[in-house]
JSON list of C-alpha atoms in Angstrom, two decimals:
[
{"chain": "A", "resi": 163, "resn": "LYS", "atom": "CA", "xyz": [3.01, -0.45, 13.69]},
{"chain": "A", "resi": 164, "resn": "THR", "atom": "CA", "xyz": [3.08, 3.07, 10.80]},
{"chain": "A", "resi": 165, "resn": "SER", "atom": "CA", "xyz": [6.45, 3.13, 12.67]},
{"chain": "A", "resi": 166, "resn": "ASP", "atom": "CA", "xyz": [7.57, -0.21, 11.41]},
{"chain": "A", "resi": 167, "resn": "LEU", "atom": "CA", "xyz": [7.52, 0.94, 7.90]},
{"chain": "A", "resi": 168, "resn": "GLN", "atom": "CA", "xyz": [9.60, 3.90, 9.13]},
{"chain": "A", "resi": 169, "resn": "SER", "atom": "CA", "xyz": [12.41, 1.39, 8.67]},
{"chain": "A", "resi": 170, "resn": "VAL", "atom": "CA", "xyz": [11.86, 0.41, 5.16]},
{"chain": "A", "resi": 171, "resn": "PRO", "atom": "CA", "xyz": [14.42, 1.77, 2.43]},
{"chain": "A", "resi": 172, "resn": "GLY", "atom": "CA", "xyz": [12.66, 4.55, 0.87]},
{"chain": "A", "resi": 173, "resn": "PHE", "atom": "CA", "xyz": [9.35, 4.30, 2.80]},
{"chain": "A", "resi": 174, "resn": "ASP", "atom": "CA", "xyz": [9.23, 7.92, 4.48]},
{"chain": "A", "resi": 175, "resn": "ILE", "atom": "CA", "xyz": [5.37, 8.84, 5.14]},
{"chain": "A", "resi": 176, "resn": "PRO", "atom": "CA", "xyz": [6.10, 12.54, 5.34]},
{"chain": "A", "resi": 177, "resn": "ARG", "atom": "CA", "xyz": [7.83, 13.15, 1.96]},
{"chain": "A", "resi": 178, "resn": "SER", "atom": "CA", "xyz": [4.31, 10.02, 0.51]},
{"chain": "A", "resi": 179, "resn": "ARG", "atom": "CA", "xyz": [2.66, 12.92, 2.01]},
{"chain": "A", "resi": 180, "resn": "GLU", "atom": "CA", "xyz": [3.91, 16.28, 0.42]},
{"chain": "A", "resi": 181, "resn": "GLU", "atom": "CA", "xyz": [4.53, 15.07, -2.20]},
{"chain": "A", "resi": 182, "resn": "VAL", "atom": "CA", "xyz": [0.60, 13.24, -3.01]},
{"chain": "A", "resi": 183, "resn": "ARG", "atom": "CA", "xyz": [-0.40, 17.52, -1.67]},
{"chain": "A", "resi": 184, "resn": "ALA", "atom": "CA", "xyz": [1.76, 19.24, -4.13]},
{"chain": "A", "resi": 185, "resn": "GLU", "atom": "CA", "xyz": [0.24, 17.26, -7.38]},
{"chain": "A", "resi": 186, "resn": "LEU", "atom": "CA", "xyz": [-3.32, 17.65, -5.62]},
{"chain": "A", "resi": 187, "resn": "ALA", "atom": "CA", "xyz": [-2.33, 21.38, -5.19]},
{"chain": "A", "resi": 188, "resn": "ARG", "atom": "CA", "xyz": [-2.02, 21.91, -8.75]},
{"chain": "A", "resi": 189, "resn": "ASP", "atom": "CA", "xyz": [-4.47, 20.53, -10.01]},
{"chain": "A", "resi": 190, "resn": "ALA", "atom": "CA", "xyz": [-7.28, 23.40, -10.90]},
{"chain": "A", "resi": 191, "resn": "ARG", "atom": "CA", "xyz": [-10.29, 20.90, -10.10]},
{"chain": "A", "resi": 192, "resn": "PRO", "atom": "CA", "xyz": [-12.33, 20.88, -8.11]},
{"chain": "A", "resi": 193, "resn": "PHE", "atom": "CA", "xyz": [-11.11, 19.35, -3.87]},
{"chain": "A", "resi": 194, "resn": "ARG", "atom": "CA", "xyz": [-13.82, 16.46, -4.65]},
{"chain": "A", "resi": 195, "resn": "SER", "atom": "CA", "xyz": [-12.99, 14.93, -7.78]},
{"chain": "A", "resi": 196, "resn": "LYS", "atom": "CA", "xyz": [-9.69, 15.63, -6.62]},
{"chain": "A", "resi": 197, "resn": "ALA", "atom": "CA", "xyz": [-10.49, 13.67, -4.34]},
{"chain": "A", "resi": 198, "resn": "MET", "atom": "CA", "xyz": [-12.45, 10.77, -5.54]},
{"chain": "A", "resi": 199, "resn": "ASP", "atom": "CA", "xyz": [-9.65, 10.44, -7.87]},
{"chain": "A", "resi": 200, "resn": "ALA", "atom": "CA", "xyz": [-7.09, 9.99, -5.04]},
{"chain": "A", "resi": 201, "resn": "ILE", "atom": "CA", "xyz": [-9.09, 7.15, -3.78]},
{"chain": "A", "resi": 202, "resn": "SER", "atom": "CA", "xyz": [-9.79, 5.67, -7.14]},
{"chain": "A", "resi": 203, "resn": "ARG", "atom": "CA", "xyz": [-5.30, 5.44, -7.39]},
{"chain": "A", "resi": 204, "resn": "PHE", "atom": "CA", "xyz": [-5.26, 4.78, -4.04]},
{"chain": "A", "resi": 205, "resn": "ARG", "atom": "CA", "xyz": [-7.99, 1.37, -4.27]},
{"chain": "A", "resi": 206, "resn": "GLU", "atom": "CA", "xyz": [-5.89, 0.35, -7.45]},
{"chain": "A", "resi": 207, "resn": "GLY", "atom": "CA", "xyz": [-2.29, 0.74, -5.62]},
{"chain": "A", "resi": 208, "resn": "GLN", "atom": "CA", "xyz": [-3.96, -1.71, -3.08]},
{"chain": "A", "resi": 209, "resn": "LEU", "atom": "CA", "xyz": [-6.28, -4.14, -6.28]},
{"chain": "A", "resi": 210, "resn": "SER", "atom": "CA", "xyz": [-2.19, -4.60, -7.82]},
{"chain": "A", "resi": 211, "resn": "MET", "atom": "CA", "xyz": [-1.01, -5.23, -4.39]},
{"chain": "A", "resi": 212, "resn": "ALA", "atom": "CA", "xyz": [-3.12, -8.53, -3.42]},
{"chain": "A", "resi": 213, "resn": "ASP", "atom": "CA", "xyz": [-3.55, -9.37, -7.10]},
{"chain": "A", "resi": 214, "resn": "LYS", "atom": "CA", "xyz": [0.50, -9.74, -6.08]},
{"chain": "A", "resi": 215, "resn": "GLN", "atom": "CA", "xyz": [-0.22, -10.97, -2.91]},
{"chain": "A", "resi": 216, "resn": "ALA", "atom": "CA", "xyz": [-2.49, -14.34, -4.43]},
{"chain": "A", "resi": 217, "resn": "ASP", "atom": "CA", "xyz": [0.18, -14.76, -6.96]},
{"chain": "A", "resi": 218, "resn": "LEU", "atom": "CA", "xyz": [2.47, -15.37, -4.40]},
{"chain": "A", "resi": 219, "resn": "GLN", "atom": "CA", "xyz": [0.53, -17.41, -2.20]},
{"chain": "A", "resi": 220, "resn": "ARG", "atom": "CA", "xyz": [0.09, -19.81, -5.97]},
{"chain": "A", "resi": 221, "resn": "THR", "atom": "CA", "xyz": [3.74, -19.55, -5.49]},
{"chain": "A", "resi": 222, "resn": "MET", "atom": "CA", "xyz": [3.98, -20.65, -2.42]},
{"chain": "A", "resi": 223, "resn": "ALA", "atom": "CA", "xyz": [0.47, -23.18, -2.50]},
{"chain": "A", "resi": 224, "resn": "GLY", "atom": "CA", "xyz": [2.07, -25.01, -5.65]},
{"chain": "A", "resi": 225, "resn": "PRO", "atom": "CA", "xyz": [2.32, -29.29, -5.26]},
{"chain": "A", "resi": 226, "resn": "ASP", "atom": "CA", "xyz": [5.39, -28.51, -4.50]},
{"chain": "A", "resi": 227, "resn": "TRP", "atom": "CA", "xyz": [5.90, -26.01, -2.90]},
{"chain": "A", "resi": 228, "resn": "PRO", "atom": "CA", "xyz": [8.15, -27.45, 1.01]},
{"chain": "A", "resi": 229, "resn": "THR", "atom": "CA", "xyz": [11.86, -28.57, -2.40]},
{"chain": "A", "resi": 230, "resn": "GLU", "atom": "CA", "xyz": [11.49, -25.21, -3.09]},
{"chain": "A", "resi": 231, "resn": "ASP", "atom": "CA", "xyz": [13.52, -21.81, -1.65]},
{"chain": "A", "resi": 232, "resn": "TRP", "atom": "CA", "xyz": [10.62, -19.56, 1.20]},
{"chain": "A", "resi": 233, "resn": "PRO", "atom": "CA", "xyz": [10.38, -16.62, -1.80]},
{"chain": "A", "resi": 234, "resn": "LEU", "atom": "CA", "xyz": [9.90, -14.21, 2.20]},
{"chain": "A", "resi": 235, "resn": "THR", "atom": "CA", "xyz": [12.40, -14.13, 4.80]},
{"chain": "A", "resi": 236, "resn": "THR", "atom": "CA", "xyz": [10.44, -13.66, 7.76]},
{"chain": "A", "resi": 237, "resn": "GLN", "atom": "CA", "xyz": [12.08, -9.68, 7.62]},
{"chain": "A", "resi": 238, "resn": "ASP", "atom": "CA", "xyz": [9.68, -9.42, 4.61]},
{"chain": "A", "resi": 239, "resn": "ALA", "atom": "CA", "xyz": [6.93, -10.80, 5.64]},
{"chain": "A", "resi": 240, "resn": "LYS", "atom": "CA", "xyz": [6.52, -8.46, 9.43]},
{"chain": "A", "resi": 241, "resn": "LEU", "atom": "CA", "xyz": [6.82, -5.15, 6.66]},
{"chain": "A", "resi": 242, "resn": "VAL", "atom": "CA", "xyz": [4.28, -6.35, 3.81]},
{"chain": "A", "resi": 243, "resn": "GLY", "atom": "CA", "xyz": [1.63, -7.62, 7.34]},
{"chain": "A", "resi": 244, "resn": "ALA", "atom": "CA", "xyz": [2.54, -3.62, 8.45]},
{"chain": "A", "resi": 245, "resn": "ALA", "atom": "CA", "xyz": [2.55, -2.38, 5.38]},
{"chain": "A", "resi": 246, "resn": "GLU", "atom": "CA", "xyz": [-0.84, -3.48, 4.79]},
{"chain": "A", "resi": 247, "resn": "VAL", "atom": "CA", "xyz": [-2.51, -2.37, 9.19]},
{"chain": "A", "resi": 248, "resn": "ALA", "atom": "CA", "xyz": [-0.25, 0.77, 6.67]},
{"chain": "A", "resi": 249, "resn": "LEU", "atom": "CA", "xyz": [-3.16, 1.18, 3.76]},
{"chain": "A", "resi": 250, "resn": "GLN", "atom": "CA", "xyz": [-5.90, -0.15, 5.78]},
{"chain": "A", "resi": 251, "resn": "GLU", "atom": "CA", "xyz": [-5.70, 3.41, 8.22]},
{"chain": "A", "resi": 252, "resn": "GLU", "atom": "CA", "xyz": [-5.42, 5.52, 5.87]},
{"chain": "A", "resi": 253, "resn": "LEU", "atom": "CA", "xyz": [-7.88, 4.10, 3.73]},
{"chain": "A", "resi": 254, "resn": "ALA", "atom": "CA", "xyz": [-9.92, 4.03, 6.92]},
{"chain": "A", "resi": 255, "resn": "ARG", "atom": "CA", "xyz": [-9.32, 8.47, 7.81]},
{"chain": "A", "resi": 256, "resn": "LEU", "atom": "CA", "xyz": [-9.22, 8.85, 4.12]},
{"chain": "A", "resi": 257, "resn": "ASN", "atom": "CA", "xyz": [-12.94, 7.36, 3.71]},
{"chain": "A", "resi": 258, "resn": "GLY", "atom": "CA", "xyz": [-13.74, 10.18, 6.61]},
{"chain": "A", "resi": 259, "resn": "LEU", "atom": "CA", "xyz": [-12.40, 13.36, 5.19]},
{"chain": "A", "resi": 260, "resn": "ILE", "atom": "CA", "xyz": [-14.32, 12.72, 2.67]}
]
């Protein structure tokens, strides 16, 4: 599923990893402290995404949703699904490193 995300404009896994590694290299704290902060930011991002998805779900489940324009295309929905899978995979990998 991660390969599906390569087609998203602006999304680059190697570049993202390099940026995170550079940021962690500038931090002089112990590895465990840096790792806990990274996990915390990651999970905050997941919660933010879950909130946005819940808002979208409420919009789509409104009383007159069939008469409204559909907010997502099929491709958007596939990309969201692929992003969720990639996030879960990376979180599992991150948890395994701690």
